Tab-separated table of C-alpha atoms in Angstrom:
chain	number	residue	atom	x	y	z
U	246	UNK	CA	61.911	94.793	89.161
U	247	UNK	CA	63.194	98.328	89.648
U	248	UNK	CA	66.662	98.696	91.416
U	249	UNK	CA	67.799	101.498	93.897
U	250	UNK	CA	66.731	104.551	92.507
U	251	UNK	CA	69.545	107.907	92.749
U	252	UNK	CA	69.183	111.300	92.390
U	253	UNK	CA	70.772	113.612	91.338
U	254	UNK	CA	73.727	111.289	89.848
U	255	UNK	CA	76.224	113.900	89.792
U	256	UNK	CA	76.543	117.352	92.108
U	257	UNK	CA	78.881	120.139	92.363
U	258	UNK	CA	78.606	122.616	94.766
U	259	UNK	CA	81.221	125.222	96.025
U	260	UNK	CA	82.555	124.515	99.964
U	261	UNK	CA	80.137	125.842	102.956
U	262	UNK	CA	77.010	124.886	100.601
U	263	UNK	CA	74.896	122.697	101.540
U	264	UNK	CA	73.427	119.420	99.575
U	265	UNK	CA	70.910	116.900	99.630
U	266	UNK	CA	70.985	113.252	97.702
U	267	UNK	CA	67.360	111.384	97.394
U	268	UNK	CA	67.026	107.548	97.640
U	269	UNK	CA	64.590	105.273	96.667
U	270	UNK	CA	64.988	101.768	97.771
U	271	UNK	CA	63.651	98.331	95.917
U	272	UNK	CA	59.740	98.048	97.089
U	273	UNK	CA	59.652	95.851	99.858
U	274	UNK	CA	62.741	96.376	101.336
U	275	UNK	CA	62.628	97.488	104.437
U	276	UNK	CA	66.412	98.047	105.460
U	277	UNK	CA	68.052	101.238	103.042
U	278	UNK	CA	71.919	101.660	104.056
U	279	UNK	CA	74.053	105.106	103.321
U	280	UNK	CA	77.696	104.175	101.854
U	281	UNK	CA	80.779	106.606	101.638
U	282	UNK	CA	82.570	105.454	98.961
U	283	UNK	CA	86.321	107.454	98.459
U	284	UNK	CA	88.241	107.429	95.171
U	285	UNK	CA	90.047	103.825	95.111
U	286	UNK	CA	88.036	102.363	98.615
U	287	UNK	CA	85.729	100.000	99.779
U	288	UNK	CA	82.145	101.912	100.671
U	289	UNK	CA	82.048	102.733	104.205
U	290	UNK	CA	78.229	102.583	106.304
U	291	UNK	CA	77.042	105.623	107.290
U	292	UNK	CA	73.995	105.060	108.562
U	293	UNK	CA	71.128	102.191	108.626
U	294	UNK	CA	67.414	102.113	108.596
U	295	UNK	CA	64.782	99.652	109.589
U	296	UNK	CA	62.193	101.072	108.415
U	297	UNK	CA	61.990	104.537	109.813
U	298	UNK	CA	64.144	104.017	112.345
U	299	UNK	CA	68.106	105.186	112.525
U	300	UNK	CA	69.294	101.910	113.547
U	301	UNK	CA	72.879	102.403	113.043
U	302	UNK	CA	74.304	105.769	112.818
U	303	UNK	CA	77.561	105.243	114.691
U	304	UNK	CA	79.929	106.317	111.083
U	305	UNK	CA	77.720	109.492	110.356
U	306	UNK	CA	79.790	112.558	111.181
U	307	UNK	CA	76.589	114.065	112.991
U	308	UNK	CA	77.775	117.726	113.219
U	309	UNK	CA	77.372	118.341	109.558
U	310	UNK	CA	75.519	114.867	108.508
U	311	UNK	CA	71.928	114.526	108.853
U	312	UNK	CA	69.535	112.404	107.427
U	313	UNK	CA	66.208	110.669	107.398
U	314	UNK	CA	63.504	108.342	106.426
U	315	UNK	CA	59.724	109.485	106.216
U	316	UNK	CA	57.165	106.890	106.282
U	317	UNK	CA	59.976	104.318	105.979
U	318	UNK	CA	60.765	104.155	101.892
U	319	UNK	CA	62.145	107.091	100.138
U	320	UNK	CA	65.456	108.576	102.081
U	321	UNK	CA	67.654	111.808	101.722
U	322	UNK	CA	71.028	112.375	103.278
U	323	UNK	CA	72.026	116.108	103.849
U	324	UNK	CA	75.530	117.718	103.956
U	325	UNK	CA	75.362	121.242	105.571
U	326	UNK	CA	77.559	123.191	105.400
U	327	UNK	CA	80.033	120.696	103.055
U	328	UNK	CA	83.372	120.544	103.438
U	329	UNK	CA	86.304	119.961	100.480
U	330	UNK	CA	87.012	116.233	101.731
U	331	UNK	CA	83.253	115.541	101.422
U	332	UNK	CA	83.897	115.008	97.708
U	333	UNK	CA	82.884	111.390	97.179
U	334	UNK	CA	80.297	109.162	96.076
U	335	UNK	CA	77.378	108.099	98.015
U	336	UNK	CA	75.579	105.032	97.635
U	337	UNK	CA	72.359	104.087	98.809
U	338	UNK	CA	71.717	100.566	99.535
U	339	UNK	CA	68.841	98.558	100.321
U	340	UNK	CA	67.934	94.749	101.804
U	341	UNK	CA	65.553	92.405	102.491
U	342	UNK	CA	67.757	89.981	104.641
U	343	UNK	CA	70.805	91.598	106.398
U	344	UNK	CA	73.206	89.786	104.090
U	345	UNK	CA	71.981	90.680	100.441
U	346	UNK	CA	72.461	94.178	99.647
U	347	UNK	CA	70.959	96.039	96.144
U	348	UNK	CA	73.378	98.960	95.804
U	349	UNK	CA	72.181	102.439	93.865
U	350	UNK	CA	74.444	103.600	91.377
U	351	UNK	CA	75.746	106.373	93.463
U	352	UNK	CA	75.694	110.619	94.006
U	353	UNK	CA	78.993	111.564	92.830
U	354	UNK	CA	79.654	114.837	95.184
U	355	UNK	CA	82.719	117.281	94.312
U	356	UNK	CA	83.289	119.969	96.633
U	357	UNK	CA	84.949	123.226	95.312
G	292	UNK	CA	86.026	95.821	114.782
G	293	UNK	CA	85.903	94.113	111.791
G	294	UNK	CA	89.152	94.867	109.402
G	295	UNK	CA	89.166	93.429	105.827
G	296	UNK	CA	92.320	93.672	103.583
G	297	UNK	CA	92.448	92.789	99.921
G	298	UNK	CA	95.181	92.320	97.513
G	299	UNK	CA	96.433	92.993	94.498
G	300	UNK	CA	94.744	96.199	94.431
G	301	UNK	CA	95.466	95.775	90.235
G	302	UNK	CA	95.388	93.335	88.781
G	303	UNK	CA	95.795	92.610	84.785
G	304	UNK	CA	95.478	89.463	82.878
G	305	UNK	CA	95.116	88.084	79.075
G	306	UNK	CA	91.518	86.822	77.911
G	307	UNK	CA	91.366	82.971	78.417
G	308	UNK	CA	93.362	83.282	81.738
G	309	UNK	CA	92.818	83.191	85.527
G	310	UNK	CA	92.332	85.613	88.105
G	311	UNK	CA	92.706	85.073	91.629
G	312	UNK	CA	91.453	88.243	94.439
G	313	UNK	CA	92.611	87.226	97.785
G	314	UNK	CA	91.145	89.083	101.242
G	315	UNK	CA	92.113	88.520	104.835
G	316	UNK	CA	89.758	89.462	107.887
G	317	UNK	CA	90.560	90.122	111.427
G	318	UNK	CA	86.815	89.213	113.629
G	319	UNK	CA	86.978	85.782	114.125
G	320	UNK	CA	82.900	85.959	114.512
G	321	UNK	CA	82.329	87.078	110.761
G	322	UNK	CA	80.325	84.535	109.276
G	323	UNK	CA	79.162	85.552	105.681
G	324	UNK	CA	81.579	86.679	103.057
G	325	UNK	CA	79.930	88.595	100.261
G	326	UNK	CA	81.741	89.564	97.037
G	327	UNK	CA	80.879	92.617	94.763
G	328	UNK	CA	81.407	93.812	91.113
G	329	UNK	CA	81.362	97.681	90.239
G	330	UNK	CA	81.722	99.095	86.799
G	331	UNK	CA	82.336	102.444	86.205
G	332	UNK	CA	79.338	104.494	87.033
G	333	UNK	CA	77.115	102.204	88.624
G	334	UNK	CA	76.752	100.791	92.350
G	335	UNK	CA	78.573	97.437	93.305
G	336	UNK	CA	76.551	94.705	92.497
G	337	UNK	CA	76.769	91.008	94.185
G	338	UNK	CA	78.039	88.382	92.608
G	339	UNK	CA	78.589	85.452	94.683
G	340	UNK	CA	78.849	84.823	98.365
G	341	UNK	CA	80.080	81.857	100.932
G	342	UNK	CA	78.889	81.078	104.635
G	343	UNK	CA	81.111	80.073	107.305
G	344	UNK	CA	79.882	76.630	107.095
G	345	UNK	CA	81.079	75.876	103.432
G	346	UNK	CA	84.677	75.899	102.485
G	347	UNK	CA	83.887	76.478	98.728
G	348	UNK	CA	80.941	77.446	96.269
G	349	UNK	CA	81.045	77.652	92.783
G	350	UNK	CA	78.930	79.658	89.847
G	351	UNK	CA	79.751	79.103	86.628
G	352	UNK	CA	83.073	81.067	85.506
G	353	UNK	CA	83.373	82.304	89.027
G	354	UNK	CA	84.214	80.501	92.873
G	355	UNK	CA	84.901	81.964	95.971
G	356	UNK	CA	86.990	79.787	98.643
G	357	UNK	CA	87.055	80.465	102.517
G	358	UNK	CA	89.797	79.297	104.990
G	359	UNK	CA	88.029	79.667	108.369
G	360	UNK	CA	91.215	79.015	110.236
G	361	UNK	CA	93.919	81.229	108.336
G	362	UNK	CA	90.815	83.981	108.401
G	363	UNK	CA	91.659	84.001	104.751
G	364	UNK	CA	88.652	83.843	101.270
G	365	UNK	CA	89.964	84.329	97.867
G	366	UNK	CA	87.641	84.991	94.527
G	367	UNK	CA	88.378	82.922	91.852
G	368	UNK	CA	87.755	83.914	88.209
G	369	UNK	CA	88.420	81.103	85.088
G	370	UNK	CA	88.393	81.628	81.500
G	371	UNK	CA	88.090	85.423	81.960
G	372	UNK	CA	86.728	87.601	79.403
G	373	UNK	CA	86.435	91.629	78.550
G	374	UNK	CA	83.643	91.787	80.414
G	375	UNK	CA	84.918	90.661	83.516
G	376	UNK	CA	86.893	93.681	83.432
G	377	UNK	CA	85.846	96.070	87.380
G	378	UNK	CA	86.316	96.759	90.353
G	379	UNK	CA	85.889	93.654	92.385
G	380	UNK	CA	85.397	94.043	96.596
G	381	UNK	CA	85.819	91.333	99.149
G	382	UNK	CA	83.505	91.915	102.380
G	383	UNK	CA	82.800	90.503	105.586
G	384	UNK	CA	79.598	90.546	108.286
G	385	UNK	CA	78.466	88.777	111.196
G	386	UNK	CA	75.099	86.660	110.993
G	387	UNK	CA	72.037	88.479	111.761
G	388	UNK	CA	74.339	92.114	111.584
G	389	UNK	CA	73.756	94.062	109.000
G	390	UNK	CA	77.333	96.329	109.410
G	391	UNK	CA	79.174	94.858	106.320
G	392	UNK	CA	82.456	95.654	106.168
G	393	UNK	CA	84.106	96.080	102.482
G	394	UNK	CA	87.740	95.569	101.167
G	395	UNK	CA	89.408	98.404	99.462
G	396	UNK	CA	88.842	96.833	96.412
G	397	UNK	CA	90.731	94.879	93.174
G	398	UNK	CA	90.973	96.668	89.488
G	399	UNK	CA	90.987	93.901	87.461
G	400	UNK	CA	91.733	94.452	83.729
G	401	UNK	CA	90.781	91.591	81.168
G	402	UNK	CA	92.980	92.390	78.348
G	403	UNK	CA	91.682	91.147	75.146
């Protein structure tokens, strides 16, 4: 069985750019989660889908953050314009039940 | 909400020995403690879990313990090897939510 899919793994851009990371969840699962994870931290929700639907977007910084979920499978989060503390890693999740999550391996963003 | 600490944040033993990862949590409602494994480069990755209702579960090498009362779980690690060596988090979530909330995570070296 094929995991979370990532792209790209790795992204540099310069500050006031914007950026876009692509997820593609495990087939079947239905819920796909956005993580923040910071050097030396815990990953941090950013938003939640069921489905199509933005179920839990309470931790996305909305002003700058955007993202969505056509037809309910693949996902992309957007950054625009980024800022230097947006450097980070972002991790796409996904889940069948609400307890077992199947992590990507991760954007890792730097912000020049 | 939900708060999660975790300690040591490093944590270094010899092959052959023992490794404890202790976590506290704060919502008394949490109900389902999850605990991951990330290696460099890739997403965490689960690797055992316990339910409110069980005080201790055990896989192998690995067993996770949960005091309900002291809000307290601890991830226990016997006869560790090279391998072993990641990033281990502690997490927490209510039943039926989907809002996991992670520790700031253990560096555990396995020195051979």
């Amino acid at each position: 069985e094929a995991g979370v899919v990532q792209s790209p793994r790795y992204k540099i851009i310069e500050k006031k750019q914007p950026v876009a990371f692509w997820c593609n969840p495990i087939s079947g699962h239905n819920t796909l989660y956005w993580y923040l994870q910071n050097l030396g931290q815990g990953p941090e929700l950013l938003i939640r889908y069921e489905n199509e639907e933005a179920v839990d977007d309470s931790q996305l910084p909305k002003d700058r953050f955007s993202a969505e979920r056509l037809k309910g499978v693949d996902s992309t989060l957007k950054i625009q314009p980024a800022e230097l503390g947006d450097s980070a890693v972002y991790l796409c999740a996904s889940s069948v039940t609400p307890n077992e999550q199947y992590f990507g391996p991760g954007t890792r963003l730097t912000v020049t | 909400g939900e708060n999660v600490e975790q300690h040591p944040s490093t944590l270094s033993v010899q092959e052959g020995d023992s490794a404890v990862i202790k976590c506290t949590y704060s919502d008394s409602a949490s109900n389902y403690f999850p605990w991951y494994k990330q290696e460099l480069g890739k997403g965490p990755q689960l690797i055992i879990d316990i339910r409110s209702n069980v005080g201790e579960k055990k896989d192998q090498r690995i067993a996770v313990t949960l005091n309900k009362t002291a809000k307290h779980f601890s991830l226990h690690i016997t006869e560790t090897q090279p391998e072993d060596s990641a990033v281990y988090f502690c997490a927490a979530s209510k039943n039926g939510g989907f809002k996991t909330i992670f520790g700031a995570g253990t560096r555990l070296f396995v020195k051979a």
